[in-house]
Amino acid sequence: MVLHITQQQEGRIQNLVRKRCANYRNGSCLLLDGLEERTCVQLFCSSGIYCRYFQKAVLPIEKDLYTQILKQNNEEE
């Protein structure tokens, strides 16, 4: 399920990906890497959170942002 985000949240999410995601390395996603490097989806998605790993393991680190996004998407924690 995609969680929709605002333009303000996009920048915070991109910073969170770069600083806290264990699968992020130099713009690539280790989970998507196979024989060739794959760009991290969250770095160019401006309308939503498409990475399930990020949504479940990284986003909750920023409790205020996490709560805000869940509320605007009518989700419960």
Tab-separated table of C-alpha atoms in Angstrom:
chain	number	residue	atom	x	y	z
A	1	MET	CA	0.000	0.000	0.000
A	2	VAL	CA	1.250	3.454	-0.938
A	3	LEU	CA	1.250	6.189	1.685
A	4	HIS	CA	0.723	9.558	0.025
A	5	ILE	CA	2.997	12.412	1.070
A	6	THR	CA	3.189	16.175	0.660
A	7	GLN	CA	5.967	18.127	-1.013
A	8	GLN	CA	7.249	19.233	2.412
A	9	GLN	CA	7.407	15.639	3.602
A	10	GLU	CA	9.272	14.546	0.485
A	11	GLY	CA	12.449	16.388	1.503
A	12	ARG	CA	12.355	14.984	5.019
A	13	ILE	CA	11.850	11.490	3.639
A	14	GLN	CA	14.771	11.809	1.230
A	15	ASN	CA	17.025	12.919	4.089
A	16	LEU	CA	15.826	10.000	6.190
A	17	VAL	CA	16.589	7.561	3.361
A	18	ARG	CA	20.126	8.889	2.973
A	19	LYS	CA	20.882	8.930	6.701
A	20	ARG	CA	19.027	5.932	8.151
A	21	CYS	CA	18.096	3.333	5.521
A	22	ALA	CA	20.287	0.243	5.835
A	23	ASN	CA	19.640	-0.633	2.177
A	24	TYR	CA	20.706	2.725	0.740
A	25	ARG	CA	24.193	3.058	-0.712
A	26	ASN	CA	25.362	5.901	-2.968
A	27	GLY	CA	21.931	6.448	-4.497
A	28	SER	CA	21.226	2.764	-5.013
A	29	CYS	CA	18.969	0.313	-3.215
A	30	LEU	CA	20.704	-2.872	-2.127
A	31	LEU	CA	17.374	-4.737	-2.100
A	32	LEU	CA	16.801	-3.944	-5.765
A	33	ASP	CA	20.373	-4.550	-6.909
A	34	GLY	CA	20.897	-7.589	-9.048
A	35	LEU	CA	23.425	-7.601	-11.822
A	36	GLU	CA	23.147	-3.845	-12.202
A	37	GLU	CA	22.606	-1.015	-9.753
A	38	ARG	CA	19.049	0.208	-9.174
A	39	THR	CA	18.235	3.710	-8.032
A	40	CYS	CA	16.496	4.019	-4.684
A	41	VAL	CA	12.782	4.445	-5.417
A	42	GLN	CA	12.206	6.851	-2.539
A	43	LEU	CA	14.720	9.374	-3.863
A	44	PHE	CA	12.576	10.214	-6.888
A	45	CYS	CA	9.040	9.501	-5.635
A	46	SER	CA	7.469	12.815	-4.793
A	47	SER	CA	3.908	11.693	-4.190
A	48	GLY	CA	4.166	8.654	-1.961
A	49	ILE	CA	6.119	6.056	-0.048
A	50	TYR	CA	6.497	3.045	-2.306
A	51	CYS	CA	9.228	1.131	-0.486
A	52	ARG	CA	7.750	-1.307	2.001
A	53	TYR	CA	11.062	-1.657	3.856
A	54	PHE	CA	11.320	2.113	4.310
A	55	GLN	CA	7.698	2.344	5.423
A	56	LYS	CA	8.001	-0.413	8.053
A	57	ALA	CA	11.603	-0.119	9.281
A	58	VAL	CA	12.845	3.432	8.678
A	59	LEU	CA	9.924	5.863	8.714
A	60	PRO	CA	8.842	4.990	12.300
A	61	ILE	CA	12.206	6.345	13.519
A	62	GLU	CA	10.830	9.850	12.900
A	63	LYS	CA	7.738	9.543	15.090
A	64	ASP	CA	6.245	12.963	14.284
A	65	LEU	CA	6.598	12.519	10.522
A	66	TYR	CA	5.343	8.936	10.731
A	67	THR	CA	2.256	9.927	12.715
A	68	GLN	CA	1.541	12.849	10.395
A	69	ILE	CA	1.703	10.661	7.286
A	70	LEU	CA	-0.466	7.953	8.825
A	71	LYS	CA	-3.099	10.501	9.854
A	72	GLN	CA	-3.294	12.103	6.431
A	73	ASN	CA	-3.673	8.645	4.888
A	74	ASN	CA	-6.294	7.655	7.462
A	75	GLU	CA	-4.161	4.814	8.798
A	76	GLU	CA	-3.668	3.659	12.361
A	77	GLU	CA	-0.298	3.009	13.953
